[in-house]
Amino acid sequence: FNKNFKPKKSQREPAVPMNPVVDPAGWFPKELEENKEWIFVLSQNECDEIQEAVASTEKRGLEIKQICRLDFLLSQGLSNRLEEIREECLNGRGLALLRGLPVASMSRGQIATALWGLGTYLGVAVSQNGKGHLLGHVKDLGGNYLTKDTRGYFTNAEMGFHADRCDYVGLLCLQTAKSGGESCVASSVTLYNEILRQRPDLVAELLKDFCWSRTGEIPPGKGPFYKMPVFSFEGGHLSARGVSKQIYESQGMEGVDDFTEKQLEALTFFKEQVKKLSFEIDFR
């Protein structure tokens, strides 16, 4: 295994609204640039293991959604490494990068199975959209990001900083882009602390409810929008939803008030700060 991968260990204190947050997930871009301990490179033996596990599920005729951890057997060494990565996502920096899966020598179905199988060591899959998709493709299908009810990952548009409504998201690159395609990440802990340091009045605004469009994916008995703060606190943890298209798309819906000047100022400041605090990861 890759000896350089080291989960971040630091103190976490109970998070309280309007106070600085102390959490190992608080980092600045320079820290990720200078310290590569969050990157895990698969060895040849580990790649062989993963491909053997994929072949085993194919031999048994298992559909991807049927595969559980017991169906995707890996060595204790790789299992332990994946557990460290899971710990890093939940209680460390909040992200980890895996490199080296030999996608060029695998079919599309085998790649999807590998991603799913590794995911069984990290958590339980939940639906990504109103259609119940558990694995989706980030691909330009000709959609217009400015059109209501269009999901950003079906377009070639740059998406705003956001957090999906799950513990973490896994992305797998099938092909290195000729241009573009970068993925930017930012620490919500650092972002919150920086806005609090500079403009505590705007943090107070971002802790209040905003309306968010459901992007046309409306569950039975629900309306076209829901309410949620940009920053919220639960059980001593900070949670950040981000500022994305959905918060603006709700404007004009019946029952949604127009943004106040303070709300617009807070949303704009959020977007300005998160770009300054972001780190760009090139997908390969």
PDB file of C-alpha atoms in Angstrom:
ATOM      1  CA  PHE A   1       0.000   0.000   0.000  1.00  0.00           C
ATOM      2  CA  ASN A   2       0.908   3.635  -0.334  1.00  0.00           C
ATOM      3  CA  LYS A   3       2.862   4.541   2.801  1.00  0.00           C
ATOM      4  CA  ASN A   4       2.489   8.266   2.126  1.00  0.00           C
ATOM      5  CA  PHE A   5      -1.267   8.342   2.745  1.00  0.00           C
ATOM      6  CA  LYS A   6      -1.856   9.639   6.264  1.00  0.00           C
ATOM      7  CA  PRO A   7      -5.278  10.483   7.705  1.00  0.00           C
ATOM      8  CA  LYS A   8      -5.334  13.910   9.318  1.00  0.00           C
ATOM      9  CA  LYS A   9      -5.404  13.794  13.091  1.00  0.00           C
ATOM     10  CA  SER A  10      -6.315  16.941  14.972  1.00  0.00           C
ATOM     11  CA  GLN A  11      -8.668  18.202  17.608  1.00  0.00           C
ATOM     12  CA  ARG A  12     -12.369  18.662  16.966  1.00  0.00           C
ATOM     13  CA  GLU A  13     -14.381  20.815  19.327  1.00  0.00           C
ATOM     14  CA  PRO A  14     -18.196  21.045  19.517  1.00  0.00           C
ATOM     15  CA  ALA A  15     -19.275  23.641  16.952  1.00  0.00           C
ATOM     16  CA  VAL A  16     -21.431  26.519  18.174  1.00  0.00           C
ATOM     17  CA  PRO A  17     -23.214  29.078  15.936  1.00  0.00           C
ATOM     18  CA  MET A  18     -21.461  32.446  15.601  1.00  0.00           C
ATOM     19  CA  ASN A  19     -18.231  31.065  17.115  1.00  0.00           C
ATOM     20  CA  PRO A  20     -15.114  29.930  15.186  1.00  0.00           C
ATOM     21  CA  VAL A  21     -15.229  26.223  14.331  1.00  0.00           C
ATOM     22  CA  VAL A  22     -12.285  24.016  15.338  1.00  0.00           C
ATOM     23  CA  ASP A  23     -12.287  20.897  13.161  1.00  0.00           C
ATOM     24  CA  PRO A  24      -9.738  18.795  11.227  1.00  0.00           C
ATOM     25  CA  ALA A  25     -11.788  19.534   8.097  1.00  0.00           C
ATOM     26  CA  GLY A  26     -10.623  23.147   8.319  1.00  0.00           C
ATOM     27  CA  TRP A  27      -7.740  23.627   5.854  1.00  0.00           C
ATOM     28  CA  PHE A  28      -6.398  26.216   3.436  1.00  0.00           C
ATOM     29  CA  PRO A  29      -5.503  25.430  -0.216  1.00  0.00           C
ATOM     30  CA  LYS A  30      -1.801  25.870   0.496  1.00  0.00           C
ATOM     31  CA  GLU A  31      -1.950  22.957   2.959  1.00  0.00           C
ATOM     32  CA  LEU A  32      -3.266  20.582   0.287  1.00  0.00           C
ATOM     33  CA  GLU A  33      -0.700  21.854  -2.196  1.00  0.00           C
ATOM     34  CA  GLU A  34       2.271  21.415   0.123  1.00  0.00           C
ATOM     35  CA  ASN A  35       1.215  18.197   1.848  1.00  0.00           C
ATOM     36  CA  LYS A  36       0.139  15.293  -0.365  1.00  0.00           C
ATOM     37  CA  GLU A  37      -0.751  12.976   2.514  1.00  0.00           C
ATOM     38  CA  TRP A  38      -4.426  13.058   1.416  1.00  0.00           C
ATOM     39  CA  ILE A  39      -3.567  11.353  -1.913  1.00  0.00           C
ATOM     40  CA  PHE A  40      -3.610   7.555  -2.082  1.00  0.00           C
ATOM     41  CA  VAL A  41      -1.991   5.828  -5.097  1.00  0.00           C
ATOM     42  CA  LEU A  42      -3.087   2.263  -5.837  1.00  0.00           C
ATOM     43  CA  SER A  43      -0.246  -0.216  -6.283  1.00  0.00           C
ATOM     44  CA  GLN A  44      -0.234  -2.817  -9.042  1.00  0.00           C
ATOM     45  CA  ASN A  45      -1.156  -5.525  -6.522  1.00  0.00           C
ATOM     46  CA  GLU A  46      -4.091  -3.450  -5.277  1.00  0.00           C
ATOM     47  CA  CYS A  47      -5.289  -2.859  -8.835  1.00  0.00           C
ATOM     48  CA  ASP A  48      -5.083  -6.607  -9.459  1.00  0.00           C
ATOM     49  CA  GLU A  49      -7.147  -7.216  -6.323  1.00  0.00           C
ATOM     50  CA  ILE A  50      -9.838  -4.818  -7.435  1.00  0.00           C
ATOM     51  CA  GLN A  51     -10.012  -6.318 -10.926  1.00  0.00           C
ATOM     52  CA  GLU A  52     -10.206  -9.834  -9.473  1.00  0.00           C
ATOM     53  CA  ALA A  53     -13.089  -8.731  -7.250  1.00  0.00           C
ATOM     54  CA  VAL A  54     -14.846  -7.250 -10.297  1.00  0.00           C
ATOM     55  CA  ALA A  55     -14.306 -10.481 -12.254  1.00  0.00           C
ATOM     56  CA  SER A  56     -15.781 -12.477  -9.365  1.00  0.00           C
ATOM     57  CA  THR A  57     -19.018 -10.462  -9.423  1.00  0.00           C
ATOM     58  CA  GLU A  58     -19.208 -10.836 -13.216  1.00  0.00           C
ATOM     59  CA  LYS A  59     -18.740 -14.597 -12.958  1.00  0.00           C
ATOM     60  CA  ARG A  60     -21.651 -14.798 -10.517  1.00  0.00           C
ATOM     61  CA  GLY A  61     -23.837 -12.619 -12.698  1.00  0.00           C
ATOM     62  CA  LEU A  62     -24.419  -9.987 -10.000  1.00  0.00           C
ATOM     63  CA  GLU A  63     -25.983  -6.711 -10.976  1.00  0.00           C
ATOM     64  CA  ILE A  64     -24.086  -3.704  -9.680  1.00  0.00           C
ATOM     65  CA  LYS A  65     -26.806  -2.646  -7.228  1.00  0.00           C
ATOM     66  CA  GLN A  66     -26.839  -6.167  -5.756  1.00  0.00           C
ATOM     67  CA  ILE A  67     -23.165  -6.087  -4.814  1.00  0.00           C
ATOM     68  CA  CYS A  68     -22.392  -5.744  -1.115  1.00  0.00           C
ATOM     69  CA  ARG A  69     -19.078  -5.687   0.679  1.00  0.00           C
ATOM     70  CA  LEU A  70     -19.070  -9.475   1.130  1.00  0.00           C
ATOM     71  CA  ASP A  71     -19.366  -9.874  -2.645  1.00  0.00           C
ATOM     72  CA  PHE A  72     -16.378  -7.613  -3.281  1.00  0.00           C
ATOM     73  CA  LEU A  73     -13.638  -9.260  -1.269  1.00  0.00           C
ATOM     74  CA  LEU A  74     -10.348  -7.421  -0.851  1.00  0.00           C
ATOM     75  CA  SER A  75      -7.262  -8.211   1.194  1.00  0.00           C
ATOM     76  CA  GLN A  76      -7.064  -7.056   4.783  1.00  0.00           C
ATOM     77  CA  GLY A  77      -4.365  -4.570   3.824  1.00  0.00           C
ATOM     78  CA  LEU A  78      -6.464  -2.803   1.190  1.00  0.00           C
ATOM     79  CA  SER A  79      -9.582  -3.066   3.372  1.00  0.00           C
ATOM     80  CA  ASN A  80      -7.729  -1.317   6.189  1.00  0.00           C
ATOM     81  CA  ARG A  81      -6.553   1.404   3.792  1.00  0.00           C
ATOM     82  CA  LEU A  82     -10.110   2.024   2.622  1.00  0.00           C
ATOM     83  CA  GLU A  83     -11.167   2.259   6.248  1.00  0.00           C
ATOM     84  CA  GLU A  84      -8.519   4.938   6.770  1.00  0.00           C
ATOM     85  CA  ILE A  85      -9.867   6.791   3.742  1.00  0.00           C
ATOM     86  CA  ARG A  86     -13.389   6.543   5.156  1.00  0.00           C
ATOM     87  CA  GLU A  87     -12.105   7.962   8.447  1.00  0.00           C
ATOM     88  CA  GLU A  88     -10.387  10.774   6.550  1.00  0.00           C
ATOM     89  CA  CYS A  89     -13.665  11.682   4.845  1.00  0.00           C
ATOM     90  CA  LEU A  90     -15.717  11.615   8.039  1.00  0.00           C
ATOM     91  CA  ASN A  91     -13.286  12.827  10.674  1.00  0.00           C
ATOM     92  CA  GLY A  92     -10.251  14.222   8.859  1.00  0.00           C
ATOM     93  CA  ARG A  93      -9.798  16.682   6.005  1.00  0.00           C
ATOM     94  CA  GLY A  94     -13.145  15.661   4.548  1.00  0.00           C
ATOM     95  CA  LEU A  95     -11.716  14.445   1.257  1.00  0.00           C
ATOM     96  CA  ALA A  96      -9.273  11.927  -0.165  1.00  0.00           C
ATOM     97  CA  LEU A  97      -7.957  11.299  -3.661  1.00  0.00           C
ATOM     98  CA  LEU A  98      -7.329   7.826  -5.071  1.00  0.00           C
ATOM     99  CA  ARG A  99      -5.215   7.432  -8.177  1.00  0.00           C
ATOM    100  CA  GLY A 100      -4.176   4.536 -10.375  1.00  0.00           C
ATOM    101  CA  LEU A 101      -7.289   2.501 -11.253  1.00  0.00           C
ATOM    102  CA  PRO A 102      -6.476   1.129 -14.750  1.00  0.00           C
ATOM    103  CA  VAL A 103      -9.673   2.298 -16.471  1.00  0.00           C
ATOM    104  CA  ALA A 104      -8.106   2.049 -19.953  1.00  0.00           C
ATOM    105  CA  SER A 105      -8.002  -1.744 -19.668  1.00  0.00           C
ATOM    106  CA  MET A 106     -11.524  -2.092 -18.207  1.00  0.00           C
ATOM    107  CA  SER A 107     -14.970  -1.983 -19.785  1.00  0.00           C
ATOM    108  CA  ARG A 108     -17.450   0.695 -18.748  1.00  0.00           C
ATOM    109  CA  GLY A 109     -19.386  -1.886 -16.731  1.00  0.00           C
ATOM    110  CA  GLN A 110     -16.229  -3.106 -14.994  1.00  0.00           C
ATOM    111  CA  ILE A 111     -15.267   0.456 -14.067  1.00  0.00           C
ATOM    112  CA  ALA A 112     -18.718   1.083 -12.600  1.00  0.00           C
ATOM    113  CA  THR A 113     -18.510  -2.181 -10.659  1.00  0.00           C
ATOM    114  CA  ALA A 114     -15.089  -1.229  -9.297  1.00  0.00           C
ATOM    115  CA  LEU A 115     -16.361   2.161  -8.144  1.00  0.00           C
ATOM    116  CA  TRP A 116     -19.402   0.565  -6.534  1.00  0.00           C
ATOM    117  CA  GLY A 117     -17.350  -2.177  -4.923  1.00  0.00           C
ATOM    118  CA  LEU A 118     -14.879   0.277  -3.395  1.00  0.00           C
ATOM    119  CA  GLY A 119     -17.864   2.300  -2.230  1.00  0.00           C
ATOM    120  CA  THR A 120     -19.192  -0.639  -0.219  1.00  0.00           C
ATOM    121  CA  TYR A 121     -16.139  -0.188   2.032  1.00  0.00           C
ATOM    122  CA  LEU A 122     -16.873   3.515   2.491  1.00  0.00           C
ATOM    123  CA  GLY A 123     -20.607   3.682   3.117  1.00  0.00           C
ATOM    124  CA  VAL A 124     -24.098   2.959   1.806  1.00  0.00           C
ATOM    125  CA  ALA A 125     -25.168   4.281  -1.593  1.00  0.00           C
ATOM    126  CA  VAL A 126     -28.074   6.741  -1.684  1.00  0.00           C
ATOM    127  CA  SER A 127     -29.994   8.162  -4.632  1.00  0.00           C
ATOM    128  CA  GLN A 128     -28.464  11.070  -6.522  1.00  0.00           C
ATOM    129  CA  ASN A 129     -31.699  12.385  -8.065  1.00  0.00           C
ATOM    130  CA  GLY A 130     -35.467  12.081  -8.285  1.00  0.00           C
ATOM    131  CA  LYS A 131     -35.150   9.099 -10.632  1.00  0.00           C
ATOM    132  CA  GLY A 132     -33.410   7.077  -7.948  1.00  0.00           C
ATOM    133  CA  HIS A 133     -30.072   6.844  -9.755  1.00  0.00           C
ATOM    134  CA  LEU A 134     -27.305   5.439  -7.553  1.00  0.00           C
ATOM    135  CA  LEU A 135     -24.559   5.856 -10.161  1.00  0.00           C
ATOM    136  CA  GLY A 136     -24.681   8.739 -12.601  1.00  0.00           C
ATOM    137  CA  HIS A 137     -22.644  10.170 -15.446  1.00  0.00           C
ATOM    138  CA  VAL A 138     -21.190  13.668 -15.386  1.00  0.00           C
ATOM    139  CA  LYS A 139     -21.406  14.339 -19.101  1.00  0.00           C
ATOM    140  CA  ASP A 140     -22.437  17.141 -21.429  1.00  0.00           C
ATOM    141  CA  LEU A 141     -25.735  15.953 -22.871  1.00  0.00           C
ATOM    142  CA  GLY A 142     -26.472  19.324 -24.421  1.00  0.00           C
ATOM    143  CA  GLY A 143     -28.402  20.693 -21.463  1.00  0.00           C
ATOM    144  CA  ASN A 144     -28.579  24.405 -20.706  1.00  0.00           C
ATOM    145  CA  TYR A 145     -27.514  25.137 -17.137  1.00  0.00           C
ATOM    146  CA  LEU A 146     -29.465  28.409 -17.191  1.00  0.00           C
ATOM    147  CA  THR A 147     -32.725  26.568 -17.894  1.00  0.00           C
ATOM    148  CA  LYS A 148     -34.847  25.704 -14.900  1.00  0.00           C
ATOM    149  CA  ASP A 149     -35.004  22.031 -13.883  1.00  0.00           C
ATOM    150  CA  THR A 150     -31.675  21.229 -15.631  1.00  0.00           C
ATOM    151  CA  ARG A 151     -29.066  19.483 -13.505  1.00  0.00           C
ATOM    152  CA  GLY A 152     -25.584  20.933 -13.894  1.00  0.00           C
ATOM    153  CA  TYR A 153     -23.835  17.620 -14.489  1.00  0.00           C
ATOM    154  CA  PHE A 154     -25.725  17.197 -17.783  1.00  0.00           C
ATOM    155  CA  THR A 155     -24.148  20.381 -19.196  1.00  0.00           C
ATOM    156  CA  ASN A 156     -20.684  21.758 -19.959  1.00  0.00           C
ATOM    157  CA  ALA A 157     -21.231  24.743 -17.670  1.00  0.00           C
ATOM    158  CA  GLU A 158     -19.144  25.648 -14.654  1.00  0.00           C
ATOM    159  CA  MET A 159     -21.073  24.752 -11.517  1.00  0.00           C
ATOM    160  CA  GLY A 160     -21.090  26.777  -8.333  1.00  0.00           C
ATOM    161  CA  PHE A 161     -19.698  25.478  -5.050  1.00  0.00           C
ATOM    162  CA  HIS A 162     -22.246  23.231  -3.401  1.00  0.00           C
ATOM    163  CA  ALA A 163     -22.592  20.212  -1.154  1.00  0.00           C
ATOM    164  CA  ASP A 164     -24.829  17.293  -2.097  1.00  0.00           C
ATOM    165  CA  ARG A 165     -27.211  16.039   0.576  1.00  0.00           C
ATOM    166  CA  CYS A 166     -25.202  13.021   1.686  1.00  0.00           C
ATOM    167  CA  ASP A 167     -22.106  12.361   3.768  1.00  0.00           C
ATOM    168  CA  TYR A 168     -19.745  12.344   0.808  1.00  0.00           C
ATOM    169  CA  VAL A 169     -19.635  11.911  -2.958  1.00  0.00           C
ATOM    170  CA  GLY A 170     -17.383   9.663  -5.039  1.00  0.00           C
ATOM    171  CA  LEU A 171     -16.261  10.796  -8.494  1.00  0.00           C
ATOM    172  CA  LEU A 172     -14.356   8.596 -10.943  1.00  0.00           C
ATOM    173  CA  CYS A 173     -12.649   9.985 -14.052  1.00  0.00           C
ATOM    174  CA  LEU A 174     -13.070   7.867 -17.187  1.00  0.00           C
ATOM    175  CA  GLN A 175     -10.917  10.039 -19.420  1.00  0.00           C
ATOM    176  CA  THR A 176      -8.647  13.019 -18.883  1.00  0.00           C
ATOM    177  CA  ALA A 177     -10.208  16.097 -20.478  1.00  0.00           C
ATOM    178  CA  LYS A 178      -8.415  17.836 -23.359  1.00  0.00           C
ATOM    179  CA  SER A 179      -9.318  21.092 -21.629  1.00  0.00           C
ATOM    180  CA  GLY A 180     -11.404  22.025 -18.617  1.00  0.00           C
ATOM    181  CA  GLY A 181     -12.984  19.407 -16.407  1.00  0.00           C
ATOM    182  CA  GLU A 182     -11.178  20.475 -13.259  1.00  0.00           C
ATOM    183  CA  SER A 183     -12.884  19.879  -9.951  1.00  0.00           C
ATOM    184  CA  CYS A 184     -12.495  22.496  -7.241  1.00  0.00           C
ATOM    185  CA  VAL A 185     -12.919  21.779  -3.543  1.00  0.00           C
ATOM    186  CA  ALA A 186     -13.035  24.070  -0.545  1.00  0.00           C
ATOM    187  CA  SER A 187     -13.249  23.574   3.195  1.00  0.00           C
ATOM    188  CA  SER A 188     -16.654  24.680   4.491  1.00  0.00           C
ATOM    189  CA  VAL A 189     -15.084  24.985   7.944  1.00  0.00           C
ATOM    190  CA  THR A 190     -12.435  27.421   6.714  1.00  0.00           C
ATOM    191  CA  LEU A 191     -14.991  29.278   4.613  1.00  0.00           C
ATOM    192  CA  TYR A 192     -17.339  29.705   7.569  1.00  0.00           C
ATOM    193  CA  ASN A 193     -14.498  30.873   9.822  1.00  0.00           C
ATOM    194  CA  GLU A 194     -13.235  33.375   7.240  1.00  0.00           C
ATOM    195  CA  ILE A 195     -16.676  34.895   6.675  1.00  0.00           C
ATOM    196  CA  LEU A 196     -17.200  35.013  10.442  1.00  0.00           C
ATOM    197  CA  ARG A 197     -13.859  36.787  10.871  1.00  0.00           C
ATOM    198  CA  GLN A 198     -14.548  39.378   8.202  1.00  0.00           C
ATOM    199  CA  ARG A 199     -18.335  39.759   8.234  1.00  0.00           C
ATOM    200  CA  PRO A 200     -20.107  38.177  11.214  1.00  0.00           C
ATOM    201  CA  ASP A 201     -23.281  40.007  10.182  1.00  0.00           C
ATOM    202  CA  LEU A 202     -23.351  37.968   6.962  1.00  0.00           C
ATOM    203  CA  VAL A 203     -22.815  34.684   8.817  1.00  0.00           C
ATOM    204  CA  ALA A 204     -25.896  35.551  10.882  1.00  0.00           C
ATOM    205  CA  GLU A 205     -27.787  35.992   7.605  1.00  0.00           C
ATOM    206  CA  LEU A 206     -26.525  32.698   6.166  1.00  0.00           C
ATOM    207  CA  LEU A 207     -27.714  30.879   9.294  1.00  0.00           C
ATOM    208  CA  LYS A 208     -31.301  31.822   8.429  1.00  0.00           C
ATOM    209  CA  ASP A 209     -33.536  29.859   6.081  1.00  0.00           C
ATOM    210  CA  PHE A 210     -33.301  30.319   2.313  1.00  0.00           C
ATOM    211  CA  CYS A 211     -35.600  28.752  -0.267  1.00  0.00           C
ATOM    212  CA  TRP A 212     -34.111  26.136  -2.584  1.00  0.00           C
ATOM    213  CA  SER A 213     -35.631  24.846  -5.821  1.00  0.00           C
ATOM    214  CA  ARG A 214     -36.110  21.094  -6.095  1.00  0.00           C
ATOM    215  CA  THR A 215     -35.068  21.439  -9.768  1.00  0.00           C
ATOM    216  CA  GLY A 216     -38.277  19.794 -10.928  1.00  0.00           C
ATOM    217  CA  GLU A 217     -37.633  16.635  -8.883  1.00  0.00           C
ATOM    218  CA  ILE A 218     -40.576  16.940  -6.501  1.00  0.00           C
ATOM    219  CA  PRO A 219     -41.369  14.025  -4.124  1.00  0.00           C
ATOM    220  CA  PRO A 220     -45.045  13.141  -3.584  1.00  0.00           C
ATOM    221  CA  GLY A 221     -46.701  15.558  -1.180  1.00  0.00           C
ATOM    222  CA  LYS A 222     -43.885  18.122  -1.404  1.00  0.00           C
ATOM    223  CA  GLY A 223     -43.711  21.551  -3.022  1.00  0.00           C
ATOM    224  CA  PRO A 224     -41.323  22.827  -5.714  1.00  0.00           C
ATOM    225  CA  PHE A 225     -38.950  24.271  -3.101  1.00  0.00           C
ATOM    226  CA  TYR A 226     -37.716  23.603   0.420  1.00  0.00           C
ATOM    227  CA  LYS A 227     -36.182  25.759   3.136  1.00  0.00           C
ATOM    228  CA  MET A 228     -32.698  25.389   4.588  1.00  0.00           C
ATOM    229  CA  PRO A 229     -29.891  27.676   5.785  1.00  0.00           C
ATOM    230  CA  VAL A 230     -26.605  27.906   3.911  1.00  0.00           C
ATOM    231  CA  PHE A 231     -24.792  27.230   7.209  1.00  0.00           C
ATOM    232  CA  SER A 232     -26.404  25.189   9.963  1.00  0.00           C
ATOM    233  CA  PHE A 233     -25.372  23.385  13.134  1.00  0.00           C
ATOM    234  CA  GLU A 234     -26.431  19.956  14.304  1.00  0.00           C
ATOM    235  CA  GLY A 235     -25.064  17.868  17.154  1.00  0.00           C
ATOM    236  CA  GLY A 236     -21.996  20.062  17.555  1.00  0.00           C
ATOM    237  CA  HIS A 237     -21.101  19.900  13.849  1.00  0.00           C
ATOM    238  CA  LEU A 238     -21.125  22.578  11.165  1.00  0.00           C
ATOM    239  CA  SER A 239     -23.059  21.715   8.016  1.00  0.00           C
ATOM    240  CA  ALA A 240     -22.762  23.761   4.813  1.00  0.00           C
ATOM    241  CA  ARG A 241     -25.161  23.541   1.873  1.00  0.00           C
ATOM    242  CA  GLY A 242     -23.295  25.943  -0.361  1.00  0.00           C
ATOM    243  CA  VAL A 243     -24.642  28.605  -2.714  1.00  0.00           C
ATOM    244  CA  SER A 244     -25.631  27.100  -6.052  1.00  0.00           C
ATOM    245  CA  LYS A 245     -28.157  27.487  -8.845  1.00  0.00           C
ATOM    246  CA  GLN A 246     -30.979  26.007  -6.753  1.00  0.00           C
ATOM    247  CA  ILE A 247     -31.038  28.891  -4.305  1.00  0.00           C
ATOM    248  CA  TYR A 248     -31.460  31.416  -7.135  1.00  0.00           C
ATOM    249  CA  GLU A 249     -33.859  29.254  -9.130  1.00  0.00           C
ATOM    250  CA  SER A 250     -36.419  29.451  -6.329  1.00  0.00           C
ATOM    251  CA  GLN A 251     -36.865  33.168  -6.959  1.00  0.00           C
ATOM    252  CA  GLY A 252     -40.200  33.862  -8.612  1.00  0.00           C
ATOM    253  CA  MET A 253     -41.850  30.712  -7.306  1.00  0.00           C
ATOM    254  CA  GLU A 254     -45.175  31.137  -5.593  1.00  0.00           C
ATOM    255  CA  GLY A 255     -44.637  31.498  -1.847  1.00  0.00           C
ATOM    256  CA  VAL A 256     -40.980  32.564  -2.156  1.00  0.00           C
ATOM    257  CA  ASP A 257     -40.082  36.098  -1.120  1.00  0.00           C
ATOM    258  CA  ASP A 258     -37.621  38.135  -3.179  1.00  0.00           C
ATOM    259  CA  PHE A 259     -34.108  38.273  -1.799  1.00  0.00           C
ATOM    260  CA  THR A 260     -33.459  41.101   0.599  1.00  0.00           C
ATOM    261  CA  GLU A 261     -30.420  43.311   0.022  1.00  0.00           C
ATOM    262  CA  LYS A 262     -28.741  41.638   2.997  1.00  0.00           C
ATOM    263  CA  GLN A 263     -29.386  38.172   1.629  1.00  0.00           C
ATOM    264  CA  LEU A 264     -27.940  39.096  -1.751  1.00  0.00           C
ATOM    265  CA  GLU A 265     -24.898  40.618  -0.090  1.00  0.00           C
ATOM    266  CA  ALA A 266     -24.379  37.457   1.978  1.00  0.00           C
ATOM    267  CA  LEU A 267     -24.714  35.134  -1.033  1.00  0.00           C
ATOM    268  CA  THR A 268     -22.344  37.249  -3.103  1.00  0.00           C
ATOM    269  CA  PHE A 269     -19.747  37.419  -0.337  1.00  0.00           C
ATOM    270  CA  PHE A 270     -19.986  33.635   0.137  1.00  0.00           C
ATOM    271  CA  LYS A 271     -19.232  33.054  -3.566  1.00  0.00           C
ATOM    272  CA  GLU A 272     -16.338  35.504  -3.554  1.00  0.00           C
ATOM    273  CA  GLN A 273     -14.713  33.942  -0.511  1.00  0.00           C
ATOM    274  CA  VAL A 274     -15.157  30.305  -1.510  1.00  0.00           C
ATOM    275  CA  LYS A 275     -13.300  30.916  -4.788  1.00  0.00           C
ATOM    276  CA  LYS A 276     -10.389  32.423  -2.869  1.00  0.00           C
ATOM    277  CA  LEU A 277     -10.303  29.390  -0.566  1.00  0.00           C
ATOM    278  CA  SER A 278     -10.694  26.705  -3.232  1.00  0.00           C
ATOM    279  CA  PHE A 279      -8.188  24.098  -4.401  1.00  0.00           C
ATOM    280  CA  GLU A 280      -8.212  22.721  -7.934  1.00  0.00           C
ATOM    281  CA  ILE A 281      -7.862  18.973  -8.478  1.00  0.00           C
ATOM    282  CA  ASP A 282      -7.050  17.751 -11.963  1.00  0.00           C
ATOM    283  CA  PHE A 283      -8.927  14.592 -12.873  1.00  0.00           C
ATOM    284  CA  ARG A 284      -6.967  11.880 -14.637  1.00  0.00           C
TER     285      ARG A 284
END
